[in-house]
Amino acid sequence: MRALPVGDDALLVEVASGEDAQALHAELLRRRAEGSLAVREIVPAARTVLLDGLADPARWAAELTSATVPPAPPRTGEVIELPVRYDGPDLADVAAHWDVSAQEVARIHAATEFRVAFCGFAPGFGYLTGLPRRYDVPRRATPRTAVPAGSVALAGPYTGVYPRSSPGGWQLIGTTRAVLWDHARVPAALLTPGTRVRFVPADRAGAA
């Protein structure tokens, strides 16, 4: 673990893996909830956690880099269900990469409980983990100039849903009508770090 100063009152803590980042994020949230950590924001990413608004960053840098961080606790809380049609243009390519049928890709994906590891790229976009490593897929060799909003996609170890139309190189396996980002909603983002997520085939979800 390495802690780097960011400005006058922030730290960027680097860890070895995504699992370590999720564990550190959970531990920092626990400390803030119990009152032992005063910080304005805790922002996880793929292998880092940013602490913004610290009164004494140097002290926390020394403490965190010498601390033993427990594994992330079991998932709790509400499960967000996203209705999905497994009709993406890259579904057959993903099936070939996994060496299964397209129907089996849909079954495996829908049977997995995901967790939002971190957010980024676009407002409302969550990087979801949960699939075993053997189902990692490469990004497309040539990114698309426009990916439709609601596209359910895979890249590396992550699943994500494009909240709006944008360029992208992820493998598209389905579509959802779920609204990932809504300024009129509090919070605006449907998915936030730590959220539990399941994809429900549209026929089972009763979606149109």
mmCIF file of N, CA and C in Angstrom, residues 1-103:
data_model
loop_
_atom_site.group_PDB
_atom_site.id
_atom_site.type_symbol
_atom_site.label_atom_id
_atom_site.label_comp_id
_atom_site.label_asym_id
_atom_site.label_seq_id
_atom_site.Cartn_x
_atom_site.Cartn_y
_atom_site.Cartn_z
ATOM 1 N N MET A 1 0.853 -1.189 0.000
ATOM 2 C CA MET A 1 0.000 0.000 0.000
ATOM 3 C C MET A 1 0.888 1.237 0.000
ATOM 4 N N ARG A 2 0.504 2.234 -0.806
ATOM 5 C CA ARG A 2 1.263 3.475 -0.882
ATOM 6 C C ARG A 2 0.297 4.645 -0.842
ATOM 7 N N ALA A 3 0.623 5.678 -0.056
ATOM 8 C CA ALA A 3 -0.243 6.852 0.078
ATOM 9 C C ALA A 3 0.472 8.067 -0.493
ATOM 10 N N LEU A 4 -0.179 8.725 -1.436
ATOM 11 C CA LEU A 4 0.396 9.882 -2.112
ATOM 12 C C LEU A 4 -0.405 11.130 -1.776
ATOM 13 N N PRO A 5 0.270 12.233 -1.400
ATOM 14 C CA PRO A 5 -0.471 13.466 -1.115
ATOM 15 C C PRO A 5 -1.074 14.048 -2.383
ATOM 16 N N VAL A 6 -2.281 14.582 -2.239
ATOM 17 C CA VAL A 6 -2.966 15.261 -3.344
ATOM 18 C C VAL A 6 -3.413 16.620 -2.816
ATOM 19 N N GLY A 7 -2.728 17.663 -3.227
ATOM 20 C CA GLY A 7 -3.048 18.984 -2.703
ATOM 21 C C GLY A 7 -2.725 19.072 -1.214
ATOM 22 N N ASP A 8 -3.466 19.919 -0.508
ATOM 23 C CA ASP A 8 -3.190 20.161 0.911
ATOM 24 C C ASP A 8 -3.936 19.246 1.863
ATOM 25 N N ASP A 9 -5.068 18.678 1.405
ATOM 26 C CA ASP A 9 -5.900 17.940 2.356
ATOM 27 C C ASP A 9 -6.481 16.663 1.783
ATOM 28 N N ALA A 10 -5.717 15.993 0.916
ATOM 29 C CA ALA A 10 -6.205 14.743 0.328
ATOM 30 C C ALA A 10 -5.074 13.745 0.182
ATOM 31 N N LEU A 11 -5.452 12.470 0.143
ATOM 32 C CA LEU A 11 -4.522 11.374 -0.074
ATOM 33 C C LEU A 11 -5.063 10.450 -1.146
ATOM 34 N N LEU A 12 -4.174 9.947 -1.980
ATOM 35 C CA LEU A 12 -4.517 8.892 -2.923
ATOM 36 C C LEU A 12 -3.785 7.643 -2.465
ATOM 37 N N VAL A 13 -4.543 6.635 -2.046
ATOM 38 C CA VAL A 13 -3.947 5.403 -1.521
ATOM 39 C C VAL A 13 -3.971 4.349 -2.615
ATOM 40 N N GLU A 14 -2.791 3.873 -2.985
ATOM 41 C CA GLU A 14 -2.657 2.845 -4.017
ATOM 42 C C GLU A 14 -2.535 1.472 -3.368
ATOM 43 N N VAL A 15 -3.254 0.493 -3.923
ATOM 44 C CA VAL A 15 -3.206 -0.882 -3.423
ATOM 45 C C VAL A 15 -2.931 -1.828 -4.585
ATOM 46 N N ALA A 16 -2.812 -3.109 -4.280
ATOM 47 C CA ALA A 16 -2.334 -4.065 -5.277
ATOM 48 C C ALA A 16 -3.399 -4.590 -6.221
ATOM 49 N N SER A 17 -4.669 -4.539 -5.815
ATOM 50 C CA SER A 17 -5.704 -5.179 -6.632
ATOM 51 C C SER A 17 -7.051 -4.500 -6.417
ATOM 52 N N GLY A 18 -8.000 -4.848 -7.270
ATOM 53 C CA GLY A 18 -9.351 -4.350 -7.106
ATOM 54 C C GLY A 18 -9.984 -4.831 -5.816
ATOM 55 N N GLU A 19 -9.703 -6.075 -5.436
ATOM 56 C CA GLU A 19 -10.235 -6.610 -4.186
ATOM 57 C C GLU A 19 -9.694 -5.834 -2.991
ATOM 58 N N ASP A 20 -8.407 -5.473 -3.053
ATOM 59 C CA ASP A 20 -7.817 -4.677 -1.968
ATOM 60 C C ASP A 20 -8.442 -3.290 -1.904
ATOM 61 N N ALA A 21 -8.740 -2.710 -3.063
ATOM 62 C CA ALA A 21 -9.373 -1.390 -3.082
ATOM 63 C C ALA A 21 -10.764 -1.439 -2.464
ATOM 64 N N GLN A 22 -11.520 -2.492 -2.769
ATOM 65 C CA GLN A 22 -12.856 -2.625 -2.182
ATOM 66 C C GLN A 22 -12.771 -2.835 -0.667
ATOM 67 N N ALA A 23 -11.779 -3.614 -0.219
ATOM 68 C CA ALA A 23 -11.616 -3.844 1.213
ATOM 69 C C ALA A 23 -11.241 -2.553 1.930
ATOM 70 N N LEU A 24 -10.314 -1.797 1.343
ATOM 71 C CA LEU A 24 -9.905 -0.527 1.954
ATOM 72 C C LEU A 24 -11.068 0.455 1.976
ATOM 73 N N HIS A 25 -11.819 0.519 0.889
ATOM 74 C CA HIS A 25 -12.978 1.412 0.836
ATOM 75 C C HIS A 25 -13.965 1.065 1.943
ATOM 76 N N ALA A 26 -14.250 -0.218 2.129
ATOM 77 C CA ALA A 26 -15.186 -0.640 3.172
ATOM 78 C C ALA A 26 -14.661 -0.286 4.562
ATOM 79 N N GLU A 27 -13.356 -0.479 4.777
ATOM 80 C CA GLU A 27 -12.776 -0.172 6.079
ATOM 81 C C GLU A 27 -12.810 1.328 6.370
ATOM 82 N N LEU A 28 -12.548 2.144 5.362
ATOM 83 C CA LEU A 28 -12.581 3.596 5.561
ATOM 84 C C LEU A 28 -14.001 4.075 5.827
ATOM 85 N N LEU A 29 -14.979 3.497 5.142
ATOM 86 C CA LEU A 29 -16.374 3.845 5.423
ATOM 87 C C LEU A 29 -16.739 3.469 6.860
ATOM 88 N N ARG A 30 -16.246 2.311 7.314
ATOM 89 C CA ARG A 30 -16.525 1.874 8.685
ATOM 90 C C ARG A 30 -15.922 2.852 9.692
ATOM 91 N N ARG A 31 -14.680 3.269 9.435
ATOM 92 C CA ARG A 31 -14.032 4.207 10.354
ATOM 93 C C ARG A 31 -14.755 5.556 10.365
ATOM 94 N N ARG A 32 -15.181 6.007 9.213
ATOM 95 C CA ARG A 32 -15.908 7.283 9.187
ATOM 96 C C ARG A 32 -17.227 7.168 9.940
ATOM 97 N N ALA A 33 -17.912 6.029 9.771
ATOM 98 C CA ALA A 33 -19.199 5.840 10.443
ATOM 99 C C ALA A 33 -19.042 5.801 11.963
ATOM 100 N N GLU A 34 -17.942 5.230 12.453
ATOM 101 C CA GLU A 34 -17.739 5.143 13.896
ATOM 102 C C GLU A 34 -17.145 6.420 14.482
ATOM 103 N N GLY A 35 -16.743 7.354 13.606
ATOM 104 C CA GLY A 35 -16.238 8.637 14.060
ATOM 105 C C GLY A 35 -14.747 8.733 14.239
ATOM 106 N N SER A 36 -13.990 7.680 13.871
ATOM 107 C CA SER A 36 -12.538 7.726 14.037
ATOM 108 C C SER A 36 -11.823 8.322 12.824
ATOM 109 N N LEU A 37 -12.543 8.580 11.754
ATOM 110 C CA LEU A 37 -11.974 9.180 10.547
ATOM 111 C C LEU A 37 -12.857 10.337 10.102
ATOM 112 N N ALA A 38 -12.281 11.535 10.111
ATOM 113 C CA ALA A 38 -12.999 12.720 9.635
ATOM 114 C C ALA A 38 -12.520 13.034 8.225
ATOM 115 N N VAL A 39 -13.370 12.820 7.249
ATOM 116 C CA VAL A 39 -13.004 13.019 5.853
ATOM 117 C C VAL A 39 -14.253 13.417 5.077
ATOM 118 N N ARG A 40 -14.066 14.280 4.095
ATOM 119 C CA ARG A 40 -15.216 14.769 3.332
ATOM 120 C C ARG A 40 -15.700 13.745 2.316
ATOM 121 N N GLU A 41 -14.778 13.157 1.569
ATOM 122 C CA GLU A 41 -15.166 12.191 0.544
ATOM 123 C C GLU A 41 -14.209 11.012 0.541
ATOM 124 N N ILE A 42 -14.752 9.824 0.243
ATOM 125 C CA ILE A 42 -13.967 8.604 0.063
ATOM 126 C C ILE A 42 -14.362 8.042 -1.301
ATOM 127 N N VAL A 43 -13.416 8.057 -2.235
ATOM 128 C CA VAL A 43 -13.750 7.727 -3.630
ATOM 129 C C VAL A 43 -12.901 6.548 -4.098
ATOM 130 N N PRO A 44 -13.504 5.358 -4.259
ATOM 131 C CA PRO A 44 -12.741 4.207 -4.745
ATOM 132 C C PRO A 44 -12.568 4.243 -6.257
ATOM 133 N N ALA A 45 -11.515 3.570 -6.727
ATOM 134 C CA ALA A 45 -11.293 3.358 -8.155
ATOM 135 C C ALA A 45 -10.775 1.933 -8.324
ATOM 136 N N ALA A 46 -10.181 1.637 -9.477
ATOM 137 C CA ALA A 46 -9.789 0.261 -9.769
ATOM 138 C C ALA A 46 -8.777 -0.275 -8.754
ATOM 139 N N ARG A 47 -7.730 0.498 -8.452
ATOM 140 C CA ARG A 47 -6.713 0.072 -7.487
ATOM 141 C C ARG A 47 -6.275 1.222 -6.589
ATOM 142 N N THR A 48 -7.146 2.186 -6.405
ATOM 143 C CA THR A 48 -6.851 3.310 -5.528
ATOM 144 C C THR A 48 -8.102 3.697 -4.754
ATOM 145 N N VAL A 49 -7.884 4.424 -3.648
ATOM 146 C CA VAL A 49 -8.972 5.061 -2.919
ATOM 147 C C VAL A 49 -8.513 6.481 -2.590
ATOM 148 N N LEU A 50 -9.332 7.461 -2.952
ATOM 149 C CA LEU A 50 -9.024 8.864 -2.675
ATOM 150 C C LEU A 50 -9.754 9.304 -1.416
ATOM 151 N N LEU A 51 -9.002 9.910 -0.493
ATOM 152 C CA LEU A 51 -9.592 10.511 0.698
ATOM 153 C C LEU A 51 -9.437 12.017 0.558
ATOM 154 N N ASP A 52 -10.540 12.723 0.467
ATOM 155 C CA ASP A 52 -10.515 14.166 0.260
ATOM 156 C C ASP A 52 -11.100 14.869 1.485
ATOM 157 N N GLY A 53 -10.416 15.923 1.935
ATOM 158 C CA GLY A 53 -10.909 16.670 3.085
ATOM 159 C C GLY A 53 -10.374 16.154 4.401
ATOM 160 N N LEU A 54 -9.100 15.747 4.434
ATOM 161 C CA LEU A 54 -8.455 15.275 5.659
ATOM 162 C C LEU A 54 -7.799 16.447 6.383
ATOM 163 N N ALA A 55 -7.896 16.452 7.698
ATOM 164 C CA ALA A 55 -7.259 17.513 8.476
ATOM 165 C C ALA A 55 -5.744 17.304 8.578
ATOM 166 N N ASP A 56 -5.314 16.039 8.584
ATOM 167 C CA ASP A 56 -3.892 15.728 8.763
ATOM 168 C C ASP A 56 -3.494 14.594 7.817
ATOM 169 N N PRO A 57 -3.319 14.888 6.531
ATOM 170 C CA PRO A 57 -3.009 13.824 5.567
ATOM 171 C C PRO A 57 -1.739 13.052 5.896
ATOM 172 N N ALA A 58 -0.713 13.717 6.423
ATOM 173 C CA ALA A 58 0.547 13.022 6.710
ATOM 174 C C ALA A 58 0.344 11.958 7.775
ATOM 175 N N ARG A 59 -0.427 12.262 8.801
ATOM 176 C CA ARG A 59 -0.679 11.269 9.847
ATOM 177 C C ARG A 59 -1.434 10.077 9.287
ATOM 178 N N TRP A 60 -2.442 10.341 8.456
ATOM 179 C CA TRP A 60 -3.226 9.247 7.901
ATOM 180 C C TRP A 60 -2.417 8.430 6.895
ATOM 181 N N ALA A 61 -1.494 9.075 6.192
ATOM 182 C CA ALA A 61 -0.634 8.335 5.266
ATOM 183 C C ALA A 61 0.195 7.313 6.037
ATOM 184 N N ALA A 62 0.768 7.735 7.153
ATOM 185 C CA ALA A 62 1.574 6.819 7.954
ATOM 186 C C ALA A 62 0.714 5.719 8.566
ATOM 187 N N GLU A 63 -0.466 6.076 9.031
ATOM 188 C CA GLU A 63 -1.325 5.082 9.683
ATOM 189 C C GLU A 63 -1.840 4.053 8.697
ATOM 190 N N LEU A 64 -2.292 4.507 7.541
ATOM 191 C CA LEU A 64 -2.887 3.578 6.585
ATOM 192 C C LEU A 64 -1.846 2.632 5.988
ATOM 193 N N THR A 65 -0.661 3.138 5.692
ATOM 194 C CA THR A 65 0.345 2.285 5.056
ATOM 195 C C THR A 65 0.908 1.248 6.021
ATOM 196 N N SER A 66 0.690 1.416 7.312
ATOM 197 C CA SER A 66 1.148 0.419 8.279
ATOM 198 C C SER A 66 0.008 -0.445 8.817
ATOM 199 N N ALA A 67 -1.210 -0.169 8.376
ATOM 200 C CA ALA A 67 -2.380 -0.876 8.899
ATOM 201 C C ALA A 67 -2.613 -2.187 8.161
ATOM 202 N N THR A 68 -3.246 -3.125 8.845
ATOM 203 C CA THR A 68 -3.733 -4.354 8.228
ATOM 204 C C THR A 68 -5.216 -4.169 7.946
ATOM 205 N N VAL A 69 -5.581 -4.222 6.683
ATOM 206 C CA VAL A 69 -6.969 -3.979 6.286
ATOM 207 C C VAL A 69 -7.700 -5.312 6.192
ATOM 208 N N PRO A 70 -8.792 -5.478 6.915
ATOM 209 C CA PRO A 70 -9.540 -6.738 6.839
ATOM 210 C C PRO A 70 -10.229 -6.877 5.482
ATOM 211 N N PRO A 71 -10.552 -8.105 5.089
ATOM 212 C CA PRO A 71 -11.293 -8.285 3.825
ATOM 213 C C PRO A 71 -12.620 -7.534 3.865
ATOM 214 N N ALA A 72 -13.121 -7.194 2.693
ATOM 215 C CA ALA A 72 -14.422 -6.531 2.623
ATOM 216 C C ALA A 72 -15.478 -7.434 3.246
ATOM 217 N N PRO A 73 -16.391 -6.883 4.023
ATOM 218 C CA PRO A 73 -17.413 -7.707 4.681
ATOM 219 C C PRO A 73 -18.390 -8.277 3.666
ATOM 220 N N PRO A 74 -19.181 -9.274 4.041
ATOM 221 C CA PRO A 74 -20.184 -9.834 3.129
ATOM 222 C C PRO A 74 -21.139 -8.749 2.640
ATOM 223 N N ARG A 75 -21.635 -8.961 1.448
ATOM 224 C CA ARG A 75 -22.539 -7.979 0.867
ATOM 225 C C ARG A 75 -23.862 -7.937 1.625
ATOM 226 N N THR A 76 -24.310 -6.732 1.912
ATOM 227 C CA THR A 76 -25.592 -6.539 2.579
ATOM 228 C C THR A 76 -26.348 -5.432 1.865
ATOM 229 N N GLY A 77 -27.578 -5.220 2.265
ATOM 230 C CA GLY A 77 -28.358 -4.128 1.688
ATOM 231 C C GLY A 77 -29.200 -4.583 0.513
ATOM 232 N N GLU A 78 -29.963 -3.650 0.013
ATOM 233 C CA GLU A 78 -30.893 -3.910 -1.096
ATOM 234 C C GLU A 78 -30.144 -4.321 -2.356
ATOM 235 N N VAL A 79 -30.748 -5.221 -3.105
ATOM 236 C CA VAL A 79 -30.219 -5.609 -4.408
ATOM 237 C C VAL A 79 -30.991 -4.847 -5.486
ATOM 238 N N ILE A 80 -30.271 -4.079 -6.291
ATOM 239 C CA ILE A 80 -30.888 -3.384 -7.427
ATOM 240 C C ILE A 80 -31.021 -4.376 -8.575
ATOM 241 N N GLU A 81 -32.238 -4.560 -9.066
ATOM 242 C CA GLU A 81 -32.456 -5.457 -10.202
ATOM 243 C C GLU A 81 -32.627 -4.639 -11.481
ATOM 244 N N LEU A 82 -31.843 -4.995 -12.487
ATOM 245 C CA LEU A 82 -31.896 -4.307 -13.770
ATOM 246 C C LEU A 82 -32.435 -5.267 -14.826
ATOM 247 N N PRO A 83 -33.608 -4.989 -15.381
ATOM 248 C CA PRO A 83 -34.125 -5.844 -16.457
ATOM 249 C C PRO A 83 -33.249 -5.702 -17.696
ATOM 250 N N VAL A 84 -32.937 -6.814 -18.334
ATOM 251 C CA VAL A 84 -32.033 -6.782 -19.490
ATOM 252 C C VAL A 84 -32.516 -7.741 -20.561
ATOM 253 N N ARG A 85 -32.380 -7.313 -21.780
ATOM 254 C CA ARG A 85 -32.555 -8.202 -22.932
ATOM 255 C C ARG A 85 -31.157 -8.570 -23.434
ATOM 256 N N TYR A 86 -30.879 -9.846 -23.491
ATOM 257 C CA TYR A 86 -29.569 -10.281 -23.969
ATOM 258 C C TYR A 86 -29.594 -10.334 -25.497
ATOM 259 N N ASP A 87 -29.442 -9.147 -26.084
ATOM 260 C CA ASP A 87 -29.565 -8.991 -27.538
ATOM 261 C C ASP A 87 -28.418 -8.160 -28.109
ATOM 262 N N GLY A 88 -27.299 -8.063 -27.383
ATOM 263 C CA GLY A 88 -26.196 -7.204 -27.814
ATOM 264 C C GLY A 88 -25.478 -7.728 -29.044
ATOM 265 N N PRO A 89 -24.908 -6.828 -29.833
ATOM 266 C CA PRO A 89 -24.226 -7.232 -31.070
ATOM 267 C C PRO A 89 -22.950 -8.037 -30.842
ATOM 268 N N ASP A 90 -22.408 -8.010 -29.636
ATOM 269 C CA ASP A 90 -21.177 -8.767 -29.353
ATOM 270 C C ASP A 90 -21.440 -10.045 -28.566
ATOM 271 N N LEU A 91 -22.709 -10.399 -28.402
ATOM 272 C CA LEU A 91 -23.042 -11.576 -27.603
ATOM 273 C C LEU A 91 -22.392 -12.834 -28.166
ATOM 274 N N ALA A 92 -22.429 -13.002 -29.483
ATOM 275 C CA ALA A 92 -21.842 -14.195 -30.102
ATOM 276 C C ALA A 92 -20.325 -14.225 -29.911
ATOM 277 N N ASP A 93 -19.677 -13.060 -29.978
ATOM 278 C CA ASP A 93 -18.225 -13.010 -29.780
ATOM 279 C C ASP A 93 -17.864 -13.371 -28.344
ATOM 280 N N VAL A 94 -18.648 -12.901 -27.386
ATOM 281 C CA VAL A 94 -18.397 -13.244 -25.994
ATOM 282 C C VAL A 94 -18.616 -14.742 -25.776
ATOM 283 N N ALA A 95 -19.673 -15.286 -26.388
ATOM 284 C CA ALA A 95 -19.931 -16.720 -26.278
ATOM 285 C C ALA A 95 -18.757 -17.526 -26.816
ATOM 286 N N ALA A 96 -18.198 -17.088 -27.932
ATOM 287 C CA ALA A 96 -17.053 -17.795 -28.513
ATOM 288 C C ALA A 96 -15.839 -17.695 -27.598
ATOM 289 N N HIS A 97 -15.653 -16.528 -26.995
ATOM 290 C CA HIS A 97 -14.512 -16.339 -26.087
ATOM 291 C C HIS A 97 -14.655 -17.212 -24.847
ATOM 292 N N TRP A 98 -15.879 -17.358 -24.362
ATOM 293 C CA TRP A 98 -16.134 -18.199 -23.191
ATOM 294 C C TRP A 98 -16.267 -19.675 -23.555
ATOM 295 N N ASP A 99 -16.384 -19.963 -24.850
ATOM 296 C CA ASP A 99 -16.578 -21.332 -25.341
ATOM 297 C C ASP A 99 -17.890 -21.921 -24.826
ATOM 298 N N VAL A 100 -18.935 -21.097 -24.902
ATOM 299 C CA VAL A 100 -20.284 -21.532 -24.532
ATOM 300 C C VAL A 100 -21.251 -20.975 -25.570
ATOM 301 N N SER A 101 -22.537 -21.305 -25.442
ATOM 302 C CA SER A 101 -23.546 -20.759 -26.335
ATOM 303 C C SER A 101 -23.942 -19.347 -25.879
ATOM 304 N N ALA A 102 -24.603 -18.608 -26.760
ATOM 305 C CA ALA A 102 -25.101 -17.279 -26.399
ATOM 306 C C ALA A 102 -26.100 -17.375 -25.256
ATOM 307 N N GLN A 103 -26.924 -18.401 -25.267
ATOM 308 C CA GLN A 103 -27.896 -18.599 -24.191
ATOM 309 C C GLN A 103 -27.193 -18.834 -22.855
#
